[in-house]
mmCIF file of C-alpha atoms in Angstrom:
data_model
loop_
_atom_site.group_PDB
_atom_site.id
_atom_site.type_symbol
_atom_site.label_atom_id
_atom_site.label_comp_id
_atom_site.label_asym_id
_atom_site.label_seq_id
_atom_site.Cartn_x
_atom_site.Cartn_y
_atom_site.Cartn_z
ATOM 1 C CA UNK W 5 16.705 43.384 181.633
ATOM 2 C CA UNK W 6 14.482 46.348 180.835
ATOM 3 C CA UNK W 7 14.144 49.043 183.428
ATOM 4 C CA UNK W 8 15.862 51.959 185.068
ATOM 5 C CA UNK W 9 19.411 51.977 186.376
ATOM 6 C CA UNK W 10 20.964 54.525 188.698
ATOM 7 C CA UNK W 11 24.578 55.146 189.632
ATOM 8 C CA UNK W 12 26.183 55.265 192.055
ATOM 9 C CA UNK W 13 24.298 53.065 194.527
ATOM 10 C CA UNK W 14 25.599 55.154 197.390
ATOM 11 C CA UNK W 15 28.039 58.000 197.867
ATOM 12 C CA UNK W 16 29.580 59.993 200.681
ATOM 13 C CA UNK W 17 30.432 63.500 199.571
ATOM 14 C CA UNK W 18 32.180 66.454 201.178
ATOM 15 C CA UNK W 19 30.171 69.658 201.357
ATOM 16 C CA UNK W 20 30.950 72.019 198.508
ATOM 17 C CA UNK W 21 31.790 69.255 196.040
ATOM 18 C CA UNK W 22 30.013 68.810 192.722
ATOM 19 C CA UNK W 23 28.210 65.528 192.120
ATOM 20 C CA UNK W 24 26.229 64.026 189.254
ATOM 21 C CA UNK W 25 23.770 61.215 189.820
ATOM 22 C CA UNK W 26 23.168 59.147 186.731
ATOM 23 C CA UNK W 27 19.892 57.663 185.524
ATOM 24 C CA UNK W 28 19.324 55.571 182.408
ATOM 25 C CA UNK W 29 16.177 53.844 181.182
ATOM 26 C CA UNK W 30 15.795 51.423 178.297
ATOM 27 C CA UNK W 31 12.005 51.420 178.051
ATOM 28 C CA UNK W 32 11.908 54.321 175.561
ATOM 29 C CA UNK W 33 9.775 56.273 178.008
ATOM 30 C CA UNK W 34 9.202 59.916 177.162
ATOM 31 C CA UNK W 35 8.894 61.294 180.692
ATOM 32 C CA UNK W 36 11.504 61.102 183.460
ATOM 33 C CA UNK W 37 11.587 62.390 187.025
ATOM 34 C CA UNK W 38 13.946 62.900 189.943
ATOM 35 C CA UNK W 39 12.689 62.588 193.528
ATOM 36 C CA UNK W 40 14.296 62.767 196.920
ATOM 37 C CA UNK W 41 12.958 60.728 199.814
ATOM 38 C CA UNK W 42 13.464 61.819 203.392
ATOM 39 C CA UNK W 43 12.107 60.180 206.526
ATOM 40 C CA UNK W 44 8.649 61.484 207.350
ATOM 41 C CA UNK W 45 8.402 63.616 204.220
ATOM 42 C CA UNK W 46 7.770 61.082 201.513
ATOM 43 C CA UNK W 47 8.870 61.472 197.912
ATOM 44 C CA UNK W 48 9.347 65.041 196.723
ATOM 45 C CA UNK W 49 9.821 65.943 193.070
ATOM 46 C CA UNK W 50 13.041 67.790 192.258
ATOM 47 C CA UNK W 51 12.956 68.104 188.465
ATOM 48 C CA UNK W 52 11.164 66.405 185.614
ATOM 49 C CA UNK W 53 11.309 66.064 181.845
ATOM 50 C CA UNK W 54 8.228 65.419 179.735
ATOM 51 C CA UNK W 55 10.278 64.604 176.641
ATOM 52 C CA UNK W 56 13.866 64.742 175.429
ATOM 53 C CA UNK W 57 15.101 68.327 175.202
ATOM 54 C CA UNK W 58 12.716 69.736 177.818
ATOM 55 C CA UNK W 59 12.940 69.969 181.603
ATOM 56 C CA UNK W 60 10.887 71.513 184.385
ATOM 57 C CA UNK W 61 11.137 72.339 188.074
ATOM 58 C CA UNK W 62 9.396 70.291 190.708
ATOM 59 C CA UNK W 63 8.649 70.995 194.338
ATOM 60 C CA UNK W 64 12.248 71.243 195.611
ATOM 61 C CA UNK W 65 14.539 72.280 192.699
ATOM 62 C CA UNK W 66 16.966 74.605 194.483
ATOM 63 C CA UNK W 67 20.566 73.406 194.424
ATOM 64 C CA UNK W 68 19.913 70.872 191.661
ATOM 65 C CA UNK W 69 20.057 70.927 187.867
ATOM 66 C CA UNK W 70 19.144 68.406 185.176
ATOM 67 C CA UNK W 71 19.544 67.894 181.467
ATOM 68 C CA UNK W 72 17.782 65.653 178.956
ATOM 69 C CA UNK W 73 19.930 65.381 175.862
ATOM 70 C CA UNK W 74 18.319 62.117 174.739
ATOM 71 C CA UNK W 75 15.423 59.818 175.621
ATOM 72 C CA UNK W 76 17.380 57.386 177.773
ATOM 73 C CA UNK W 77 19.471 59.540 180.117
ATOM 74 C CA UNK W 78 18.461 62.042 182.781
ATOM 75 C CA UNK W 79 21.393 63.062 185.022
ATOM 76 C CA UNK W 80 20.913 65.104 188.192
ATOM 77 C CA UNK W 81 23.706 67.471 189.226
ATOM 78 C CA UNK W 82 24.404 69.017 192.612
ATOM 79 C CA UNK W 83 26.644 71.981 191.791
ATOM 80 C CA UNK W 84 27.875 72.520 195.348
ATOM 81 C CA UNK W 85 26.569 69.917 197.787
ATOM 82 C CA UNK W 86 25.256 70.889 201.229
ATOM 83 C CA UNK W 87 24.421 68.617 204.191
ATOM 84 C CA UNK W 88 20.666 69.202 203.724
ATOM 85 C CA UNK W 89 20.962 67.358 200.421
ATOM 86 C CA UNK W 90 21.657 64.135 202.305
ATOM 87 C CA UNK W 91 18.850 61.897 201.120
ATOM 88 C CA UNK W 92 17.873 58.919 199.004
ATOM 89 C CA UNK W 93 17.402 59.935 195.377
ATOM 90 C CA UNK W 94 15.076 58.050 193.056
ATOM 91 C CA UNK W 95 14.824 58.411 189.316
ATOM 92 C CA UNK W 96 11.547 57.401 187.659
ATOM 93 C CA UNK W 97 10.077 57.250 184.177
ATOM 94 C CA UNK W 98 6.680 56.929 182.533
ATOM 95 C CA UNK W 99 5.687 56.167 178.960
ATOM 96 C CA UNK W 100 4.373 59.665 178.499
ATOM 97 C CA UNK W 101 3.641 62.676 180.668
ATOM 98 C CA UNK W 102 0.004 61.754 180.994
ATOM 99 C CA UNK W 103 -2.025 61.816 184.172
ATOM 100 C CA UNK W 104 -2.798 58.137 184.296
ATOM 101 C CA UNK W 105 0.642 56.966 183.346
ATOM 102 C CA UNK W 106 2.385 54.753 185.875
ATOM 103 C CA UNK W 107 5.789 55.878 186.993
ATOM 104 C CA UNK W 108 8.483 53.198 187.316
ATOM 105 C CA UNK W 109 11.308 53.780 189.754
ATOM 106 C CA UNK W 110 15.009 53.039 189.699
ATOM 107 C CA UNK W 111 16.760 51.414 192.671
ATOM 108 C CA UNK W 112 17.861 54.724 194.191
ATOM 109 C CA UNK W 113 21.082 56.457 195.189
ATOM 110 C CA UNK W 114 21.829 56.992 198.867
ATOM 111 C CA UNK W 115 23.774 60.252 199.184
ATOM 112 C CA UNK W 116 25.424 61.528 202.349
ATOM 113 C CA UNK W 117 26.884 65.043 202.383
ATOM 114 C CA UNK W 118 29.264 65.757 205.238
ATOM 115 C CA UNK J 9 0.195 73.132 197.452
ATOM 116 C CA UNK J 10 -1.124 69.612 197.598
ATOM 117 C CA UNK J 11 -2.128 67.951 200.868
ATOM 118 C CA UNK J 12 -2.131 64.154 201.101
ATOM 119 C CA UNK J 13 -2.577 62.446 204.460
ATOM 120 C CA UNK J 14 -2.131 58.829 205.473
ATOM 121 C CA UNK J 15 -1.353 57.189 208.820
ATOM 122 C CA UNK J 16 2.300 56.842 209.708
ATOM 123 C CA UNK J 17 2.254 53.257 210.949
ATOM 124 C CA UNK J 18 -0.026 50.229 211.188
ATOM 125 C CA UNK J 19 0.507 46.789 212.677
ATOM 126 C CA UNK J 20 -1.457 43.648 211.883
ATOM 127 C CA UNK J 21 -1.251 39.891 212.310
ATOM 128 C CA UNK J 22 -0.414 37.422 209.573
ATOM 129 C CA UNK J 23 -3.603 36.295 207.824
ATOM 130 C CA UNK J 24 -5.554 39.367 208.886
ATOM 131 C CA UNK J 25 -6.877 42.325 206.867
ATOM 132 C CA UNK J 26 -5.515 45.866 207.024
ATOM 133 C CA UNK J 27 -7.028 49.008 205.515
ATOM 134 C CA UNK J 28 -4.761 51.989 204.808
ATOM 135 C CA UNK J 29 -6.638 55.248 204.391
ATOM 136 C CA UNK J 30 -5.553 58.221 202.310
ATOM 137 C CA UNK J 31 -7.255 61.607 202.222
ATOM 138 C CA UNK J 32 -6.290 64.335 199.808
ATOM 139 C CA UNK J 33 -6.892 67.993 199.092
ATOM 140 C CA UNK J 34 -5.323 68.912 195.780
ATOM 141 C CA UNK J 35 -5.657 71.652 193.189
ATOM 142 C CA UNK J 36 -7.075 69.126 190.732
ATOM 143 C CA UNK J 37 -7.580 65.399 190.397
ATOM 144 C CA UNK J 38 -6.690 63.058 187.569
ATOM 145 C CA UNK J 39 -6.233 59.810 189.446
ATOM 146 C CA UNK J 40 -4.758 58.216 192.550
ATOM 147 C CA UNK J 41 -1.940 55.693 192.736
ATOM 148 C CA UNK J 42 -0.818 53.271 195.424
ATOM 149 C CA UNK J 43 2.800 52.108 195.540
ATOM 150 C CA UNK J 44 4.515 49.528 197.755
ATOM 151 C CA UNK J 45 8.041 50.152 198.990
ATOM 152 C CA UNK J 46 10.073 47.578 200.894
ATOM 153 C CA UNK J 47 12.841 48.921 203.121
ATOM 154 C CA UNK J 48 15.869 49.943 201.093
ATOM 155 C CA UNK J 49 14.135 49.349 197.774
ATOM 156 C CA UNK J 50 12.362 51.335 195.087
ATOM 157 C CA UNK J 51 8.606 51.977 195.119
ATOM 158 C CA UNK J 52 6.648 49.563 192.919
ATOM 159 C CA UNK J 53 3.235 50.198 191.395
ATOM 160 C CA UNK J 54 0.205 48.548 193.005
ATOM 161 C CA UNK J 55 -2.919 50.264 191.704
ATOM 162 C CA UNK J 56 -4.454 53.242 189.943
ATOM 163 C CA UNK J 57 -7.979 54.609 190.488
ATOM 164 C CA UNK J 58 -9.511 57.430 188.490
ATOM 165 C CA UNK J 59 -13.224 56.578 188.837
ATOM 166 C CA UNK J 60 -15.192 56.040 192.052
ATOM 167 C CA UNK J 61 -15.402 52.506 193.321
ATOM 168 C CA UNK J 62 -13.407 49.453 194.208
ATOM 169 C CA UNK J 63 -10.654 47.899 192.080
ATOM 170 C CA UNK J 64 -9.591 44.403 193.098
ATOM 171 C CA UNK J 65 -6.282 42.740 192.256
ATOM 172 C CA UNK J 66 -5.825 39.478 194.052
ATOM 173 C CA UNK J 67 -5.218 40.096 197.753
ATOM 174 C CA UNK J 68 -5.030 43.870 197.237
ATOM 175 C CA UNK J 69 -7.975 46.185 196.566
ATOM 176 C CA UNK J 70 -8.122 49.952 196.207
ATOM 177 C CA UNK J 71 -11.145 52.183 196.671
ATOM 178 C CA UNK J 72 -11.757 55.770 195.600
ATOM 179 C CA UNK J 73 -14.375 58.388 196.463
ATOM 180 C CA UNK J 74 -13.660 61.583 194.554
ATOM 181 C CA UNK J 75 -16.423 63.572 196.274
ATOM 182 C CA UNK J 76 -14.900 62.797 199.675
ATOM 183 C CA UNK J 77 -11.252 63.128 198.611
ATOM 184 C CA UNK J 78 -10.675 59.674 200.026
ATOM 185 C CA UNK J 79 -9.079 56.396 199.062
ATOM 186 C CA UNK J 80 -8.100 53.231 200.848
ATOM 187 C CA UNK J 81 -5.874 50.280 200.104
ATOM 188 C CA UNK J 82 -7.098 46.969 201.482
ATOM 189 C CA UNK J 83 -4.629 44.172 202.061
ATOM 190 C CA UNK J 84 -6.232 40.794 202.701
ATOM 191 C CA UNK J 85 -4.738 37.519 203.967
ATOM 192 C CA UNK J 86 -1.667 39.352 205.155
ATOM 193 C CA UNK J 87 1.690 37.703 204.659
ATOM 194 C CA UNK J 88 5.032 38.532 206.241
ATOM 195 C CA UNK J 89 6.273 39.778 202.869
ATOM 196 C CA UNK J 90 3.568 42.491 202.956
ATOM 197 C CA UNK J 91 5.584 44.317 205.624
ATOM 198 C CA UNK J 92 6.486 47.497 203.741
ATOM 199 C CA UNK J 93 5.620 51.140 203.301
ATOM 200 C CA UNK J 94 2.556 51.967 201.214
ATOM 201 C CA UNK J 95 2.565 55.281 199.387
ATOM 202 C CA UNK J 96 -0.529 57.147 198.260
ATOM 203 C CA UNK J 97 0.050 59.516 195.315
ATOM 204 C CA UNK J 98 -2.329 61.886 193.531
ATOM 205 C CA UNK J 99 -2.104 63.229 189.985
ATOM 206 C CA UNK J 100 -3.399 66.776 190.547
ATOM 207 C CA UNK J 101 -3.598 67.757 186.895
ATOM 208 C CA UNK J 102 -0.144 69.180 186.185
ATOM 209 C CA UNK J 103 1.378 65.989 184.745
ATOM 210 C CA UNK J 104 3.204 65.282 188.012
ATOM 211 C CA UNK J 105 2.503 63.151 191.072
ATOM 212 C CA UNK J 106 2.179 64.360 194.658
ATOM 213 C CA UNK J 107 3.002 61.724 197.266
ATOM 214 C CA UNK J 108 1.878 61.249 200.831
ATOM 215 C CA UNK J 109 4.523 60.487 203.456
ATOM 216 C CA UNK J 110 3.701 56.775 203.380
ATOM 217 C CA UNK J 111 2.271 54.227 205.823
ATOM 218 C CA UNK J 112 4.604 51.613 207.278
ATOM 219 C CA UNK J 113 2.791 48.313 207.736
ATOM 220 C CA UNK J 114 4.312 45.713 210.031
ATOM 221 C CA UNK J 115 2.960 42.162 209.821
ATOM 222 C CA UNK J 116 3.465 40.060 212.938
ATOM 223 C CA UNK J 117 3.361 36.269 213.144
#
């Protein structure tokens, strides 16, 4: 089934540990995004990639890094997790990085940092 | 930064109509999206407006006034399955989306 997959579905992590959230899409979309969603704050953009090989910072990039080695995969890494990174993380993609392009979301990863 | 406002919560009765307002002040404007998000699930696309006016899609309609920085999502003939959060998002002109905090709609029998 075409779409976006994320792994893991949920994770409990000790503070200070390194963690990579995985995101894969099979729609051959050029643009990909990582958001975090916190109660009362809505979706906030962490990092994005307009095309394979390029990445950019969003609204809340500190403490996170991304890479885009190919079209399909866009992993998000927390180098040293802190409790404030407890959140639900959504990966999204769009056909291109155009203004009217619809973003399609993965099912999310629920991360708890203790 | 971008400022997008929508009510936090709304409650309506099954079969009724609910209108969710969204006002925005952004550095630019290249369109407005509405997404639906059921609890514990991913947001799903509902509508996109870039020109002024009303776009109708079945029971859902979306309206945009660019001069007023205003949009609304109209849900008609409400069903229990419409209980969800509705997210307003603006494309401000930097190839990214800015989201409002979302409006939680509860449909009561």
